PDB file of C-alpha atoms in Angstrom:
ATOM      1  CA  UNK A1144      -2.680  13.514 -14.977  1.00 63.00           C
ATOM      2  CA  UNK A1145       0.275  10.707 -15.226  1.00 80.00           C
ATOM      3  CA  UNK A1146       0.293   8.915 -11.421  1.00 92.00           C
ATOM      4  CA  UNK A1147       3.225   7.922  -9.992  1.00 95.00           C
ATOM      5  CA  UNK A1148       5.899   6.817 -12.480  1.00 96.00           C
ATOM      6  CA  UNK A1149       8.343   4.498 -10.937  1.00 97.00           C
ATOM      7  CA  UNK A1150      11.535   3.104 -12.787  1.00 96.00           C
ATOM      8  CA  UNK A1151      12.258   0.355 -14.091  1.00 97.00           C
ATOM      9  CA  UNK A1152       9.535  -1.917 -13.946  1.00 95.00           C
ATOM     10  CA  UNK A1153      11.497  -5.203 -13.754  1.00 96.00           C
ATOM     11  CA  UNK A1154      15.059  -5.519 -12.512  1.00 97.00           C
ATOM     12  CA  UNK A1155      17.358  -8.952 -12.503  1.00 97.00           C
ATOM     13  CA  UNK A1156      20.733  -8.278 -11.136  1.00 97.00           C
ATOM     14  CA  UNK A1157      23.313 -10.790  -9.783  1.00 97.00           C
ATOM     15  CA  UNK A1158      24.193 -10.468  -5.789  1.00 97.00           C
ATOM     16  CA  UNK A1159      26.089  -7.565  -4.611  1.00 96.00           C
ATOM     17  CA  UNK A1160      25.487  -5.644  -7.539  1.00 97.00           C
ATOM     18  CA  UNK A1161      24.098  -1.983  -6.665  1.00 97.00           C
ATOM     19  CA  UNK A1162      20.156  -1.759  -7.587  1.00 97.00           C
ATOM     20  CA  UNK A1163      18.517   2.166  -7.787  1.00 98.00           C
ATOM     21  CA  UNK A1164      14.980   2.105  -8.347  1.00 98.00           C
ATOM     22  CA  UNK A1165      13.419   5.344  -8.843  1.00 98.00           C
ATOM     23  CA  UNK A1166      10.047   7.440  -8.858  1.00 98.00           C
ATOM     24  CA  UNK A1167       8.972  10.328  -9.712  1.00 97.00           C
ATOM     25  CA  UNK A1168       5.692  11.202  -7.512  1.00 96.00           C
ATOM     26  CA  UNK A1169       2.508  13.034  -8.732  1.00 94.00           C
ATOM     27  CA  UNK A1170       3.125  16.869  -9.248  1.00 93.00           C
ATOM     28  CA  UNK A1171       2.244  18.849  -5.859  1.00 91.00           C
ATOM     29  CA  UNK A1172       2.514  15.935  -3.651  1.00 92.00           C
ATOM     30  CA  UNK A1173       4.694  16.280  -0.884  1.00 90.00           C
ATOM     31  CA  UNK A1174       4.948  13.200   1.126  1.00 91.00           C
ATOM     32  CA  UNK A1175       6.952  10.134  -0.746  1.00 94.00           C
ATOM     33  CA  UNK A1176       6.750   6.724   0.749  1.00 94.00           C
ATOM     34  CA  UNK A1177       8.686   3.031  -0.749  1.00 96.00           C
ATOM     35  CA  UNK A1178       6.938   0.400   0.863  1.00 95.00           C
ATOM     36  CA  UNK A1179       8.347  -3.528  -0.212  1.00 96.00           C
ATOM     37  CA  UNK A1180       5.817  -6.769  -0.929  1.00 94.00           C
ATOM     38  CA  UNK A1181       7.312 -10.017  -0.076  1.00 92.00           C
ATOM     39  CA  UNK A1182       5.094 -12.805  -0.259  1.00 88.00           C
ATOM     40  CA  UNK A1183       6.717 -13.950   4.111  1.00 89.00           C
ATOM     41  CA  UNK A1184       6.351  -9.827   4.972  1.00 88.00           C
ATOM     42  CA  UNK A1185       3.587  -8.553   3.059  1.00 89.00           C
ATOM     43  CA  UNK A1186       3.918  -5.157   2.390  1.00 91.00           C
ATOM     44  CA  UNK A1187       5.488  -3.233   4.638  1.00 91.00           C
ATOM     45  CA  UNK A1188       6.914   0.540   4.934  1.00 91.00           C
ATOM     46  CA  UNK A1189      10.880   1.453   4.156  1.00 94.00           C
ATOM     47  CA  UNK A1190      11.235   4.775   4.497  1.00 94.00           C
ATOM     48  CA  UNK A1191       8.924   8.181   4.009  1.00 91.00           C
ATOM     49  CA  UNK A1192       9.659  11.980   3.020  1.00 93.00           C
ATOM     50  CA  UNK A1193       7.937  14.596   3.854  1.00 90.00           C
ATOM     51  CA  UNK A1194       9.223  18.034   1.751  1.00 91.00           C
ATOM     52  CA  UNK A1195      11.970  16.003   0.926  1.00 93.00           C
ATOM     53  CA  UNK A1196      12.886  15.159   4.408  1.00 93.00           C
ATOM     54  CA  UNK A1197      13.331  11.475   5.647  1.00 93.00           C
ATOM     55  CA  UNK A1198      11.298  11.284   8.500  1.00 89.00           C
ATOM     56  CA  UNK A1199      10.552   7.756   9.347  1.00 87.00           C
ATOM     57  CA  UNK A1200      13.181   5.522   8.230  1.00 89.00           C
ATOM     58  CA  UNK A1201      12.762   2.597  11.111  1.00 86.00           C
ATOM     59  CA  UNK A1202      11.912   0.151   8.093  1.00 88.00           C
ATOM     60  CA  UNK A1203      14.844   0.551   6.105  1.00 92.00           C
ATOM     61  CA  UNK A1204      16.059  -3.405   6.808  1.00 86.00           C
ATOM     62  CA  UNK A1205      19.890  -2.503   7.054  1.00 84.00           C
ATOM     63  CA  UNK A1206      22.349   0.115   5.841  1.00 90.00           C
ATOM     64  CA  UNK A1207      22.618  -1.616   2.137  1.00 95.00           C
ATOM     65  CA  UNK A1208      19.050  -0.224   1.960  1.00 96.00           C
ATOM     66  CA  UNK A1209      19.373   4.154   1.458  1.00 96.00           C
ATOM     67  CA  UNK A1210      16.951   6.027  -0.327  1.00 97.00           C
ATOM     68  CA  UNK A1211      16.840   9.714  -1.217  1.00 96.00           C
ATOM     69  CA  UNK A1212      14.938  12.731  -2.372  1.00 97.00           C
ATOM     70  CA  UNK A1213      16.904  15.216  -3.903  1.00 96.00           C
ATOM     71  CA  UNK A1214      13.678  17.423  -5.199  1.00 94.00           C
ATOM     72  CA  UNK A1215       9.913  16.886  -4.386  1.00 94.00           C
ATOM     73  CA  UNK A1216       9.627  15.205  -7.771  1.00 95.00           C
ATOM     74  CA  UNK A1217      12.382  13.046  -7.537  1.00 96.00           C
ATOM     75  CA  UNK A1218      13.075   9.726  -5.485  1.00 98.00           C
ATOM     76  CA  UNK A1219      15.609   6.878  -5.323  1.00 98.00           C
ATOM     77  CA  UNK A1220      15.940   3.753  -3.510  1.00 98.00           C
ATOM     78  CA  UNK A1221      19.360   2.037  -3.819  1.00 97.00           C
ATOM     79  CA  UNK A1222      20.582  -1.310  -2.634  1.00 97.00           C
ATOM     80  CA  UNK A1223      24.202  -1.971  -2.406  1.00 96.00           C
ATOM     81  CA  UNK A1224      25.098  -4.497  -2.133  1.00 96.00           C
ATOM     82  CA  UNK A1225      22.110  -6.849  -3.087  1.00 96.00           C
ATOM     83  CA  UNK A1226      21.010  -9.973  -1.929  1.00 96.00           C
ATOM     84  CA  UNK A1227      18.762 -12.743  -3.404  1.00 96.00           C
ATOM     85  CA  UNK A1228      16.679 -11.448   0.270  1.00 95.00           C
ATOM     86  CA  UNK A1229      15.878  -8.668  -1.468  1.00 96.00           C
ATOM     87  CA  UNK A1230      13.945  -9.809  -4.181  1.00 97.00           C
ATOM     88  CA  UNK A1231      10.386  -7.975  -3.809  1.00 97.00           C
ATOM     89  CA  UNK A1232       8.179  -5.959  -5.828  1.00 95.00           C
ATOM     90  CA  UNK A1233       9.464  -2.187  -4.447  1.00 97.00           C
ATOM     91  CA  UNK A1234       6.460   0.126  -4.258  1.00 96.00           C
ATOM     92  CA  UNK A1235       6.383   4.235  -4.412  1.00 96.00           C
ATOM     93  CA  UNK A1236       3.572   6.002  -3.236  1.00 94.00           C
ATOM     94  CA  UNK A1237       2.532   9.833  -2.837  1.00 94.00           C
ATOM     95  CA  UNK A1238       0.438  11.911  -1.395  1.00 91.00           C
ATOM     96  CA  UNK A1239      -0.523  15.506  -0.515  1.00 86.00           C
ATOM     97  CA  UNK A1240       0.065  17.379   2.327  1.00 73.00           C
ATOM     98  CA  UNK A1241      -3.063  16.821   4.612  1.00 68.00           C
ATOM     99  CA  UNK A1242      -2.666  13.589   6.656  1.00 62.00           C
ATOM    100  CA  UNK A1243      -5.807  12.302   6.406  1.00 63.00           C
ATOM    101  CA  UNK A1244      -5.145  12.190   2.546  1.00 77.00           C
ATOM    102  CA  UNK A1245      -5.025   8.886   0.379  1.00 87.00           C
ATOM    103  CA  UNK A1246      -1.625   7.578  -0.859  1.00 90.00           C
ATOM    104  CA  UNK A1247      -1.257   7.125  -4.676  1.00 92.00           C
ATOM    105  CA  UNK A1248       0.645   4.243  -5.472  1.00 93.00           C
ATOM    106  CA  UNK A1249       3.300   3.593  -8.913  1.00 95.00           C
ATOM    107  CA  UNK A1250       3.203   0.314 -10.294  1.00 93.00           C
ATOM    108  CA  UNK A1251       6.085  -1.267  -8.589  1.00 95.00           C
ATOM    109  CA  UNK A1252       9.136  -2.388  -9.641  1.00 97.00           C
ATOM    110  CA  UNK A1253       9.974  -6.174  -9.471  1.00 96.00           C
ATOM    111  CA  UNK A1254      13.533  -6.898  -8.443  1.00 97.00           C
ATOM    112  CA  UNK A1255      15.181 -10.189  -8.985  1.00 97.00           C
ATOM    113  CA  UNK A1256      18.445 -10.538  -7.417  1.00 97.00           C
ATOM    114  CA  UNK A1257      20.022 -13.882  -8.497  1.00 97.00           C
TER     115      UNK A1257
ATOM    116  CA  UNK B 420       1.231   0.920  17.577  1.00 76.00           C
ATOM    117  CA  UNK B 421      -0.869   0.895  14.907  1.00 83.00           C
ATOM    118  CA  UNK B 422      -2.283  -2.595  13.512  1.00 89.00           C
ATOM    119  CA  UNK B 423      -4.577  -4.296  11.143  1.00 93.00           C
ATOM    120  CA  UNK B 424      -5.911  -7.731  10.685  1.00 95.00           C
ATOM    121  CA  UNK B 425      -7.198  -9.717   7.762  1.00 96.00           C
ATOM    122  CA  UNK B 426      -7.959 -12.717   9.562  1.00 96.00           C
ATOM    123  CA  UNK B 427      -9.032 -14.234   5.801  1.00 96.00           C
ATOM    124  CA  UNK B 428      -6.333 -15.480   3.389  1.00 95.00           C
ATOM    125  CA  UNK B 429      -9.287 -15.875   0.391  1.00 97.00           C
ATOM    126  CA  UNK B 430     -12.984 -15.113   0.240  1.00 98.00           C
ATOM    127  CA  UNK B 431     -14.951 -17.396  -2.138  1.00 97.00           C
ATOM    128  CA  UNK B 432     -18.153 -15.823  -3.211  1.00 97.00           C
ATOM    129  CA  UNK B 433     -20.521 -16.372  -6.453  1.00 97.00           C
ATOM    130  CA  UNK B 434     -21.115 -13.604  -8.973  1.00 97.00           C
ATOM    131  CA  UNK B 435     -24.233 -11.607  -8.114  1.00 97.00           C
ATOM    132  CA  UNK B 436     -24.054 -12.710  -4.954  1.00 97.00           C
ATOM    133  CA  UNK B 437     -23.125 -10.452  -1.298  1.00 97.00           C
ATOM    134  CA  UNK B 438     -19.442 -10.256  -0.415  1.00 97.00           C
ATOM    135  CA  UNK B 439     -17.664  -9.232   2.774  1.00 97.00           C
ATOM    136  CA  UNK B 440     -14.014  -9.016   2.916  1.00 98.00           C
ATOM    137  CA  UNK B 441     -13.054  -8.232   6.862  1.00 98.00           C
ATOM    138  CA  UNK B 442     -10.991  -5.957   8.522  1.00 97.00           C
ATOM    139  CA  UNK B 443     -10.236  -5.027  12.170  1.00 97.00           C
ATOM    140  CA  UNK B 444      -7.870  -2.592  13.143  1.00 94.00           C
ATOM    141  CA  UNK B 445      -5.791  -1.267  16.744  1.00 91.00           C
ATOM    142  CA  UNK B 446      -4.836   2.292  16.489  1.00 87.00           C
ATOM    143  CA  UNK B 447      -3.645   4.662  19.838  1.00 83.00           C
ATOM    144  CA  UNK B 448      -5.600   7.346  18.351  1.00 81.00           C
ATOM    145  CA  UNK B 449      -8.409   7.966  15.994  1.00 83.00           C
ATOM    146  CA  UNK B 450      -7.991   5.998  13.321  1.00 87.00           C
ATOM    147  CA  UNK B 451      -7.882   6.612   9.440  1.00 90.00           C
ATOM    148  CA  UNK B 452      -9.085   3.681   7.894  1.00 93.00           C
ATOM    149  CA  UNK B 453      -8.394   2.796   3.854  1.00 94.00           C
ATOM    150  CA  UNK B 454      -9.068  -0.394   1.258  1.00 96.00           C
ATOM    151  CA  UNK B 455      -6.969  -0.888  -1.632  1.00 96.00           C
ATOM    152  CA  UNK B 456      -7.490  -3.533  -4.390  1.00 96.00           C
ATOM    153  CA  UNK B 457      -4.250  -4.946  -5.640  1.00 94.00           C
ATOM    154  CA  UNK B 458      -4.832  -6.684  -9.538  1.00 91.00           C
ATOM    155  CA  UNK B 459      -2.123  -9.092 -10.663  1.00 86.00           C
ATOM    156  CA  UNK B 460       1.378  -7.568 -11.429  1.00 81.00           C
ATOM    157  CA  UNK B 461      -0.626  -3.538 -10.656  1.00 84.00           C
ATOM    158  CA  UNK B 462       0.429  -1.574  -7.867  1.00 87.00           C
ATOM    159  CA  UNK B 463      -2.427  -0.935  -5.430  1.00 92.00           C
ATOM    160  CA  UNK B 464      -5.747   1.449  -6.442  1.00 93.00           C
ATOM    161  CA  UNK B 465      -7.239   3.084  -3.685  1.00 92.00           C
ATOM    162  CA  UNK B 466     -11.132   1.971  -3.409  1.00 95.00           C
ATOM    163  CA  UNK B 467     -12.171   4.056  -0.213  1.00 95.00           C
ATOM    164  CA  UNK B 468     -11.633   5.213   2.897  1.00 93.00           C
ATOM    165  CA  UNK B 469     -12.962   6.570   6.185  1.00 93.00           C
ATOM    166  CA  UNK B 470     -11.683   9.848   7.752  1.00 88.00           C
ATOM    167  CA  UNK B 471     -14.760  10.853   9.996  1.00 84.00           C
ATOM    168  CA  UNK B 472     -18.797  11.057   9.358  1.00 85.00           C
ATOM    169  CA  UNK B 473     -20.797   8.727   8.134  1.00 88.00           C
ATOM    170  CA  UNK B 474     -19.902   5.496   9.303  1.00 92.00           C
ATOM    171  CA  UNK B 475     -20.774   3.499   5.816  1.00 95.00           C
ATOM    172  CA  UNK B 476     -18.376   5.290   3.111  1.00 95.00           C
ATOM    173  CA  UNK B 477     -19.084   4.196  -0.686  1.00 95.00           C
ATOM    174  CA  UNK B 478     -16.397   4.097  -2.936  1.00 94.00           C
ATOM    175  CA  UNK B 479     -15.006   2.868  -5.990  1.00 91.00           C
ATOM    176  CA  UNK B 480     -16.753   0.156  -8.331  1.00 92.00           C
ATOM    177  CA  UNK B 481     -19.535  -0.070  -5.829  1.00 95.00           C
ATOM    178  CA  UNK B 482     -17.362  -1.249  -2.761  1.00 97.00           C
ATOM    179  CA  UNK B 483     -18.565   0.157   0.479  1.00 97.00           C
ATOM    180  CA  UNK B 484     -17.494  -0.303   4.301  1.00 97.00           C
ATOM    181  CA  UNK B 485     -18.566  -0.055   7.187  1.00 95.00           C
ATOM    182  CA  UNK B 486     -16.674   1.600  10.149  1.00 95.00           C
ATOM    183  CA  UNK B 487     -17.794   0.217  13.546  1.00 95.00           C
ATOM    184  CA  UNK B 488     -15.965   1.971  16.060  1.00 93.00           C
ATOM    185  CA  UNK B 489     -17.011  -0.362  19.419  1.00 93.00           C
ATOM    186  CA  UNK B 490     -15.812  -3.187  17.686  1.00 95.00           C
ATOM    187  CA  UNK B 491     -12.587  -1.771  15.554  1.00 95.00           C
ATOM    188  CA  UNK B 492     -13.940  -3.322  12.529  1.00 97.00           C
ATOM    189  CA  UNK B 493     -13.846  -1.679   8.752  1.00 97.00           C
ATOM    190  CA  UNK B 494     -15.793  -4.429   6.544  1.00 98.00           C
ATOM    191  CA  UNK B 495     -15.554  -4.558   2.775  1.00 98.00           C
ATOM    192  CA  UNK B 496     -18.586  -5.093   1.265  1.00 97.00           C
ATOM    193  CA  UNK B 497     -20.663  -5.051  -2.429  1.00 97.00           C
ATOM    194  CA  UNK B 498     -24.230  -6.044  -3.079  1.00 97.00           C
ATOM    195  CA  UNK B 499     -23.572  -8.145  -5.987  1.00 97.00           C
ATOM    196  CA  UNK B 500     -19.753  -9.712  -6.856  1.00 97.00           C
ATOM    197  CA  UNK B 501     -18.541  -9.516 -10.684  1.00 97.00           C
ATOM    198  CA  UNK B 502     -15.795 -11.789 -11.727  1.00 96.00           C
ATOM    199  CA  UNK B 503     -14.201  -8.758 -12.462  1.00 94.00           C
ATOM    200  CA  UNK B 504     -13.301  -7.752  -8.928  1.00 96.00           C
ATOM    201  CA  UNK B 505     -11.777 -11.219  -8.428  1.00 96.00           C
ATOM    202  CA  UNK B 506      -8.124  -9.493  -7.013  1.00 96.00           C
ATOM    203  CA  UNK B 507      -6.425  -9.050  -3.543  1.00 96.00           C
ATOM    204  CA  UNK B 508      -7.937  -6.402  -0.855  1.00 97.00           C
ATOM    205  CA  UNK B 509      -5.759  -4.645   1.606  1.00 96.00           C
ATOM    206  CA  UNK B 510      -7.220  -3.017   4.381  1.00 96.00           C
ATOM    207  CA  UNK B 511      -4.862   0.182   5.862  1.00 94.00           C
ATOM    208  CA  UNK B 512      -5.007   2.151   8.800  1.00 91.00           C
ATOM    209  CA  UNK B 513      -3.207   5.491   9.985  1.00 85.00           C
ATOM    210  CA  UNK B 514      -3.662   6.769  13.322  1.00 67.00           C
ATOM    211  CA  UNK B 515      -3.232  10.582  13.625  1.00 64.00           C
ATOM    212  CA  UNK B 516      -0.228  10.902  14.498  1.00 67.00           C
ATOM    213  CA  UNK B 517       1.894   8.849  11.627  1.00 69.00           C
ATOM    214  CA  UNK B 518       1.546   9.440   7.869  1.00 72.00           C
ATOM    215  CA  UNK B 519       2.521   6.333   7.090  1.00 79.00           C
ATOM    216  CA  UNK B 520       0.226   3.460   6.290  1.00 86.00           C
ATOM    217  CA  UNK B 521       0.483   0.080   7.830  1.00 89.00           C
ATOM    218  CA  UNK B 522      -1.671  -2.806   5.536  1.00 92.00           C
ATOM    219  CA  UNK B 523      -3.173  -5.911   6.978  1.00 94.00           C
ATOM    220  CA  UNK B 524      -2.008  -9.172   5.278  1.00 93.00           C
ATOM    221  CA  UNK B 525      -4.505  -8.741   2.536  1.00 95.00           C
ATOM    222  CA  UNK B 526      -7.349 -10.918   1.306  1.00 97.00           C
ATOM    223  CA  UNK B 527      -8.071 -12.701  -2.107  1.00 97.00           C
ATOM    224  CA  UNK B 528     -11.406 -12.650  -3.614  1.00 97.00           C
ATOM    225  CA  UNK B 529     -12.494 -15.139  -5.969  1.00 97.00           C
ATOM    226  CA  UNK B 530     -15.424 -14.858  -7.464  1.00 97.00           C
ATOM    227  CA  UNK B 531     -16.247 -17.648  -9.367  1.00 96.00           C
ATOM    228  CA  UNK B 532     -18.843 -17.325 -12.228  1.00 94.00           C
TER     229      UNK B 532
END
């Protein structure tokens, strides 16, 4: 079974370019989560879907940050503009329905905004 | 709120010999309890985690923890270190009533040969 596939792995873009990372979860998951890693922050929870809904987006860090889930095996974050804050390594992770259930993570993307 | 502290930036510990990578956590409810291990540039691989039961849970490449419930503690441990597991450990917790996971600051292992 392929995990979660997240795209693209590295990202440089100049600031206030627009950045989408994307991620396709594992097949019969339901709940979606991006989660950032900053060496200051750690990692810490942006936003999570459940059936495609947004239902915790308190960690979104402003409204350059919006993320979507058109279909439960379909995600995007975008960031527009960027800002050389924003460099992090941008992680996807799934899981399946049950709560107590472990979260499968993608490999990250790195984004580099210059 | 739901919290969790590493309070060690880097374990030291000799190959074949005991490691312990620790973990406490503050949850409002009961608490669901997870360790990932995080290799450079990898995402994170889940190694185990504790739900309800038995309060020792084995997991993955011979990690095990320990869930103490009077002192909110969920210890990493392994019998005998390989060079190989040389990485950096995040400990997670969930209470029951979010789905989403919030990590402690993580720990790195080195285990020197």
């Amino acid at each position: 079974d392929a995990g979660v596939i997240q795209s693209p792995r590295h990202e440089v873009t100049e600031m206030g370019q627009e950045v989408t990372l994307r991620c396709k979860p594992i097949s019969g998951h339901n709940s979606l989560f991006w989660y950032r890693q900053t060496m200051m922050r750690g990692l810490e929870l942006l936003i999570y879907f459940n059936n495609n809904v947004p239902i915790d987006d308190s960690g979104m860090p402003e409204d350059r940050f919006s993320a979507k889930m058109p279909n439960a095996s379909f995600s995007t974050l975008k960031i527009q503009p960027s800002e050389p804050r924003d460099s992090a390594v941008y992680f996807c992770a799934s899981s399946p329905r049950q709560i107590q259930e472990t979260q499968y993570f993608g490999p990250g993307t790195r984004l580099l905004v210059l | 709120a739901q919290s969790v502290a590493q309070p060690e930036d880097q374990v030291n510990v000799a190959e074949g010999n005991p490691l312990t990578v620790k973990c406490t956590y503050s949850v409002s409810g009961n608490p669901y309890l997870f360790w990932y291990v995080q290799y450079p540039n990898r995402g994170l691989q889940f190694l185990l985690k504790y739900i309800t039961g038995d309060n020792l849970v084995k997991g993955s490449y011979g990690f095990e923890a320990e869930f103490n419930k009077s002192q909110t503690s969920f210890h990493l441990k392994k019998p005998s270190a390989l060079v190989s597991d040389s990485a950096l450990y995040f400990c997670a917790v969930r209470d029951t009533g979010r789905r989403a996971l919030t990590f402690g600051s993580g720990t790195r292992l080195q285990v020197q040969p």
